[in-house]
Coordinates of C-alpha atoms (C1' of nucleotides) in Angstrom, one line a residue:
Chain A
X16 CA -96.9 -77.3 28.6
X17 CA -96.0 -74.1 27.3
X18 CA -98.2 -71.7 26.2
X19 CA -101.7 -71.5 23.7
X20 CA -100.9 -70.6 20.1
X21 CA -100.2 -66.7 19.2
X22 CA -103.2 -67.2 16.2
X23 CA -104.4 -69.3 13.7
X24 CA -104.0 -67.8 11.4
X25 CA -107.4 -68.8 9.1
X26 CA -109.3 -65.9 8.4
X27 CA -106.7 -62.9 9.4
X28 CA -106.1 -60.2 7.3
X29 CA -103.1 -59.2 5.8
X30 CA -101.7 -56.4 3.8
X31 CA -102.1 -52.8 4.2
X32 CA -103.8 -51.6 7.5
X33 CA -107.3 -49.5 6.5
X34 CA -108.2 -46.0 8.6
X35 CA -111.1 -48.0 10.4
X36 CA -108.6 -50.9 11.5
X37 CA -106.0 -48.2 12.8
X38 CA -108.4 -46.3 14.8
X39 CA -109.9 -49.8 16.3
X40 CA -106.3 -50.2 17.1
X41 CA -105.5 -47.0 18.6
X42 CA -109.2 -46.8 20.6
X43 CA -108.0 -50.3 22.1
X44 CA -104.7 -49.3 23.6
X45 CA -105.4 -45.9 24.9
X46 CA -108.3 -47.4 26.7
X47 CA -106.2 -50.4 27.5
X48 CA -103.1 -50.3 27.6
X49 CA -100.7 -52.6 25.6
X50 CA -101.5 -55.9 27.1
X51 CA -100.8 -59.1 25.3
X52 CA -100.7 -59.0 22.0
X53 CA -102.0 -62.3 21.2
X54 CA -105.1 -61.5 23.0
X55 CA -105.0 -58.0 21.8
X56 CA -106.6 -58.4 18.4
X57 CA -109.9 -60.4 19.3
X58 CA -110.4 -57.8 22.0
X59 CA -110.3 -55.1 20.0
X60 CA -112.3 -56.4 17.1
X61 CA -109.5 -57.1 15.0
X62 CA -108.9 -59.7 12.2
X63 CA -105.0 -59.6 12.3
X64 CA -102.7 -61.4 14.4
X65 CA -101.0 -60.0 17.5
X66 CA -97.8 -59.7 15.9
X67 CA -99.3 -57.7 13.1
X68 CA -101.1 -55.2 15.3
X69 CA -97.6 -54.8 17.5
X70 CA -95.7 -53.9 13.6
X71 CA -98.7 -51.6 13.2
X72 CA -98.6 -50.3 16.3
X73 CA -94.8 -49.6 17.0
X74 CA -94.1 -48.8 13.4
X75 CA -96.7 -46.5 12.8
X76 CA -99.6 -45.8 15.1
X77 CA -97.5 -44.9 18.7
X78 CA -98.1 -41.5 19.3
X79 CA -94.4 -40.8 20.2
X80 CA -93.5 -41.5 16.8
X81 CA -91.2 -38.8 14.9
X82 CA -92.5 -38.7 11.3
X83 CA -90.7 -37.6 8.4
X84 CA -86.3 -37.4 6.9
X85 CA -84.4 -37.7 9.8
X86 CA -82.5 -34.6 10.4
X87 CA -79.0 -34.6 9.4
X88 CA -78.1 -34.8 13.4
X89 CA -80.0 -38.4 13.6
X90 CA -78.4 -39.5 10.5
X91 CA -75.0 -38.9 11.9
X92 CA -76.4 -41.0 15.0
X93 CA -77.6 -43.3 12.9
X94 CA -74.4 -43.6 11.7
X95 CA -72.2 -44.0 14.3
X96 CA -74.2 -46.1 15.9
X97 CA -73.8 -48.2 13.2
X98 CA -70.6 -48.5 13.2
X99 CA -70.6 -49.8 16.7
X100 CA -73.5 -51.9 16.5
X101 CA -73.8 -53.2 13.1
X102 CA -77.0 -53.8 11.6
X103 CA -78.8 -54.4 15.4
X104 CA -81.6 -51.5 14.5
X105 CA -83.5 -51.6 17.8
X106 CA -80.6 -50.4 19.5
X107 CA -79.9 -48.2 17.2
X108 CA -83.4 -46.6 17.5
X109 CA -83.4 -46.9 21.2
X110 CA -80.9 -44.0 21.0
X111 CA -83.1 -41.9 18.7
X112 CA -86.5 -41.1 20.5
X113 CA -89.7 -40.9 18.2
X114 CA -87.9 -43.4 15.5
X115 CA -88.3 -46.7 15.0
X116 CA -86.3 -49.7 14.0
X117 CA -88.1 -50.5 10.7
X118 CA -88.0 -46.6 9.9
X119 CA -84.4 -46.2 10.5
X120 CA -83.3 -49.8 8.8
X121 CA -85.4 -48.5 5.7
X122 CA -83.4 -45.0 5.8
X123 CA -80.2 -46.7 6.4
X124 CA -80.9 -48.9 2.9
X125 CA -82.3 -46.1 1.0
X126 CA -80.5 -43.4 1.7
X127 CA -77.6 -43.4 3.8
X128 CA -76.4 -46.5 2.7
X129 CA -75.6 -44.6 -0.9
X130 CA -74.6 -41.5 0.5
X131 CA -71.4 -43.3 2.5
X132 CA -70.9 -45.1 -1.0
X133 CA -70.7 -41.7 -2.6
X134 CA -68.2 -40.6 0.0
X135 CA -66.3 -43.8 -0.7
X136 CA -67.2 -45.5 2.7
X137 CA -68.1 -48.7 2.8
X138 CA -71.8 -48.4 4.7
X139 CA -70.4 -52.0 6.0
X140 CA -67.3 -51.3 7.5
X141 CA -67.3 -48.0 7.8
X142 CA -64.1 -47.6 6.0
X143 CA -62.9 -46.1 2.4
X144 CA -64.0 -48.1 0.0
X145 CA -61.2 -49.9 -1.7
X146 CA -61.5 -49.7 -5.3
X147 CA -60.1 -53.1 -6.6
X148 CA -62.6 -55.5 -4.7
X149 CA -65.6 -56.1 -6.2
X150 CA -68.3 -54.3 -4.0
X151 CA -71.1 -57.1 -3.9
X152 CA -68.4 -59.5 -2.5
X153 CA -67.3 -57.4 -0.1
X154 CA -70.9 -57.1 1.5
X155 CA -71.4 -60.3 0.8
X156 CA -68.6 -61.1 3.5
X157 CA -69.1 -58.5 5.8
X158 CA -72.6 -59.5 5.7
X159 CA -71.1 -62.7 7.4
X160 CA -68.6 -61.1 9.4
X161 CA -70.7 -58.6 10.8
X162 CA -73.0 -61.0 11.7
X163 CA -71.0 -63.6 12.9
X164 CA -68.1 -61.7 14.3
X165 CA -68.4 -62.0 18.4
X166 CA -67.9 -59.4 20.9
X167 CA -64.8 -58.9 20.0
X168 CA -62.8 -56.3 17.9
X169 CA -64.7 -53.4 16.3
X170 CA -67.5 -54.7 17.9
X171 CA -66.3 -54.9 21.5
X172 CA -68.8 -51.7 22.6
X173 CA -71.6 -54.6 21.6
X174 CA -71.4 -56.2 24.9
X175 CA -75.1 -55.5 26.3
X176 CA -74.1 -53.9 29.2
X177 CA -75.6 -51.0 31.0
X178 CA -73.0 -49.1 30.7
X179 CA -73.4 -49.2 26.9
X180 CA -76.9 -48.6 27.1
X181 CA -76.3 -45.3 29.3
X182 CA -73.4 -43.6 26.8
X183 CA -74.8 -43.5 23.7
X184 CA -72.4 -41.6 20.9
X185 CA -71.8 -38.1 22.0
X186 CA -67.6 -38.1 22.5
X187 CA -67.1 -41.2 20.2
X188 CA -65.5 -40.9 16.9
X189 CA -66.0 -44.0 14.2
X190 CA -64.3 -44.7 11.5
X191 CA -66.9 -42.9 9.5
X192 CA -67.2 -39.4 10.6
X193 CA -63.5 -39.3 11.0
X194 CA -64.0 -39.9 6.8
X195 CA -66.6 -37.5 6.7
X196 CA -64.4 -34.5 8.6
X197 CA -61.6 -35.5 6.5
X198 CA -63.4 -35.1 3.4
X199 CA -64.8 -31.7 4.8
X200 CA -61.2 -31.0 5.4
X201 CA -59.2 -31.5 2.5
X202 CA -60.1 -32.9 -0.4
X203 CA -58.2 -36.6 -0.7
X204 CA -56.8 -38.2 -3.3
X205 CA -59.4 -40.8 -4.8
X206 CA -62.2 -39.5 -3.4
X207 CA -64.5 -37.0 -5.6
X208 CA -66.1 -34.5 -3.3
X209 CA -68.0 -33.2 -6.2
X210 CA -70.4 -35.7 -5.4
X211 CA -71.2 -35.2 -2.3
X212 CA -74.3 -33.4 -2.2
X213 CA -73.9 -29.9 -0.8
X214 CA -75.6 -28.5 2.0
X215 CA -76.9 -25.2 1.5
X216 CA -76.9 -22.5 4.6
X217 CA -80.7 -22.5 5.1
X218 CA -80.7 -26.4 5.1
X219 CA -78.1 -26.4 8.0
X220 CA -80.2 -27.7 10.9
X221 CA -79.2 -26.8 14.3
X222 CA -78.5 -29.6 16.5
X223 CA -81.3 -29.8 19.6
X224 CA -84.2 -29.1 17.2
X225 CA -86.2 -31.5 15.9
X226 CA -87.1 -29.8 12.8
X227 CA -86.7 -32.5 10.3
X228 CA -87.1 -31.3 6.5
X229 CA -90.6 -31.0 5.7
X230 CA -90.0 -32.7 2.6
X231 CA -92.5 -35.9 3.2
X232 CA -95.9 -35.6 2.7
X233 CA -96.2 -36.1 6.7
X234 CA -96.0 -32.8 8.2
X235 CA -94.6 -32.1 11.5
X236 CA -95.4 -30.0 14.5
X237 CA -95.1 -29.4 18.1
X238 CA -98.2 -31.7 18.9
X239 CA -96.6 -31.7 23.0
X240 CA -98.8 -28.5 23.0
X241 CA -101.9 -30.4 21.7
X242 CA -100.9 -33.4 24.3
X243 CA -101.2 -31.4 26.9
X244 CA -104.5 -30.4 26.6
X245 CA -105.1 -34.1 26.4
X246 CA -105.4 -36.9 29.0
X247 CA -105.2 -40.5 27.8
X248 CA -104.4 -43.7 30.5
X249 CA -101.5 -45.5 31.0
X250 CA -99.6 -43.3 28.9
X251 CA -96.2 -41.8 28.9
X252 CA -95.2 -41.5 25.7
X253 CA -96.9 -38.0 24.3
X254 CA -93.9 -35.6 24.4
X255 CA -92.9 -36.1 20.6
X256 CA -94.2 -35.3 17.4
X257 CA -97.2 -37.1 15.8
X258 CA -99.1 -36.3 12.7
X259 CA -100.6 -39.5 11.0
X260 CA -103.9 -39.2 13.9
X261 CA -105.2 -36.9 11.1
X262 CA -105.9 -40.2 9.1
X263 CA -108.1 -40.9 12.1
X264 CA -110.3 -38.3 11.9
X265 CA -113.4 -38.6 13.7
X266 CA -116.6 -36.6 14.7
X267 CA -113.9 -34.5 16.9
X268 CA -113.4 -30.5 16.1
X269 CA -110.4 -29.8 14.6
X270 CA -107.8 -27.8 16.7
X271 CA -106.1 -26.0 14.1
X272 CA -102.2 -26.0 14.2
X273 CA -99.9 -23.6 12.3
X274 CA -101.0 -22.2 8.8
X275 CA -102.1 -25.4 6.8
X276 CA -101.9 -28.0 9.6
X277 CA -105.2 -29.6 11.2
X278 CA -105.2 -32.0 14.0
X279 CA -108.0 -33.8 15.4
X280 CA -109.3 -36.3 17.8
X281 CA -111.6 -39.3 17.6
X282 CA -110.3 -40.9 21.0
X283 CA -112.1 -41.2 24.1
Chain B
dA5 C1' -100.0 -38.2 -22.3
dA6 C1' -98.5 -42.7 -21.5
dA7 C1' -95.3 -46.2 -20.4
dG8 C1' -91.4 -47.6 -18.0
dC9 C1' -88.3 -47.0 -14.2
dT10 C1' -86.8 -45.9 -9.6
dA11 C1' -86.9 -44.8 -4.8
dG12 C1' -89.2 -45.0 -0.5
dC13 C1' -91.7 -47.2 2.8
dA14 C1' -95.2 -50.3 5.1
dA15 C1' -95.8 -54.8 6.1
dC16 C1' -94.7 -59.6 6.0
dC17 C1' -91.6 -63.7 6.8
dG18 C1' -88.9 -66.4 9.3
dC19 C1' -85.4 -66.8 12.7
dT20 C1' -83.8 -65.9 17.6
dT21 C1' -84.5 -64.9 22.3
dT22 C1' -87.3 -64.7 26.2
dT23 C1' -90.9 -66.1 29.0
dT24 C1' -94.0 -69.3 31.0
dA25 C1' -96.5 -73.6 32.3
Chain C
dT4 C1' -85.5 -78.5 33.7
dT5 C1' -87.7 -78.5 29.5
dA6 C1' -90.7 -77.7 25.8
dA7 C1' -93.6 -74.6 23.6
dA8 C1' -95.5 -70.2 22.8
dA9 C1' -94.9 -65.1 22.8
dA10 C1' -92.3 -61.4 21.8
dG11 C1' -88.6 -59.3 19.5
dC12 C1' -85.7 -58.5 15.7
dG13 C1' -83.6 -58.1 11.1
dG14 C1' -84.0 -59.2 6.2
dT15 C1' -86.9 -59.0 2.3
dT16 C1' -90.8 -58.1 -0.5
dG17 C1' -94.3 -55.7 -2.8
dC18 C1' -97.0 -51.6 -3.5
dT19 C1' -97.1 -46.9 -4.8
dA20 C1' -95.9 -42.2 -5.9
dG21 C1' -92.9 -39.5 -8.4
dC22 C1' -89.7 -39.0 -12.1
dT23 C1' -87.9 -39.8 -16.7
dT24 C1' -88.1 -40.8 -21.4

DNA sequence: AAAGCTAGCAACCGCTTTTTA
DNA sequence: TTAAAAAGCGGTTGCTAGCTT
């Protein structure tokens, strides 16, 4: 009945992923295709379990992966996605190309989540933050409610349909960025738009590009130039950005990118 | 210069959903 | 149809780099 155990887990490895595991990884799945991950890591010389290499894989290794600050035009995504979907971060990165759930659920916590509460939004409800309840107890509850709360109300555009899947965000207007304009706008009672962290001109980012603030120690470039030249199997994922294959470095020349950017290639 | 603190992120844990025998 | 495993998902933890004192 049923299937064989995922792994036993005696003898796996845990913690943080080495170069030598990544590239074993990586060497696997372009050859091979993802096939099942339970089976994945004894194939490929692996002592983690098949959940672990999917994490490591998806989170971090996929070559399709966006690296670095989201630009401000995914954080406003991020955001109103949000506030359709709640906390439900794989759809939420299904909308944003190159990012992944863990990466936007960390940004969400880290920085977002403080920047709404420094526009007096609650990052929960997505509306002003009401200044006589006690702020852990309102999460606390929303946590609940959000959680709990079925398809109805603010949460009606949950419903997994198609159709939902197809429009993302484009014409809608939450709760939030209807804050966000207003506070542009006028400058509301209660609400100290000192705070909010200005954007200088040359920081304004032009929605369509991908140029995400090079701020990170991950560097970004057009690697689609670099895929081109490249042909790997069973793969149709190398049209975004990419940059953590330098980690991987091999016996491959370099192809030098840009000024102070080196890629190379250890695969196939 | 060193210690302590904080923020950010990768990875793990455990629960839920989906798939399969 | 059902039970069990795989896969997926979201919450949480722990490590580390950078900052402050």
């Amino acid at each position: 009945m049923g299937r064989q155990p995922c792994c036993d887990k005696v003898g796996l490895k845990k913690g943080p992923w080495s170069a030598e595991e990544d590239q074993k990884l990586v060497n696997f799945i372009l050859t091979n295709g993802q096939c099942c991950w339970r089976a994945l890591p004894k194939l490929a010389g692996l002592l983690r379990c098949g959940k672990s290499c999917r994490l490591r894989w998806t989170n971090y290794l996929r070559p399709d992966l966006k690296r670095g600050l989201l630009s401000e035009d995914e954080e406003q995504m991020v955001i109103d996605l949000h506030a359709q979907l709640g906390n439900r971060w794989s759809k939420i990165a299904s909308h944003l190309p190159g990012r992944t759930d863990n990466e936007i659920k960390n940004h969400w916590n880290t920085h977002i989540k403080k920047k709404l509460k420094k526009m007096g939004i609650d990052p929960l409800t997505h509306m002003p933050l009401s200044t006589t309840t006690s702020e852990p107890l309102q999460e606390q509850k929303m946590d609940k409610s959000t959680k709990e709360l079925p398809e109805t109300s603010l949460q009606s555009t949950i419903t997994e349909s198609k159709e939902e899947e197809k429009s993302t965000t484009s014409t809608l207007l939450d709760p939030t960025t209807e804050m966000m304009m207003m506070l542009m706008d006028d400058d509301i009672d209660g609400f100290c738009t000192d705070e909010v962290p200005l954007i200088e001109p040359h920081e304004i980012l032009v929605p369509g590009t991908n140029d995400a603030p090079s701020s990170t120690t991950s560097s970004s470039c057009d690697s689609s130039k670099l895929l081109e030249e490249l042909q790997f199997p069973d793969f149709d994922l190398w049209d975004g950005d990419f940059n953590h294959w330098e980690d991987l470095l091999g016996d491959r020349p370099k192809l030098a990118i840009g000024d102070d950017e080196e890629y190379s290639w250890t695969f196939i």
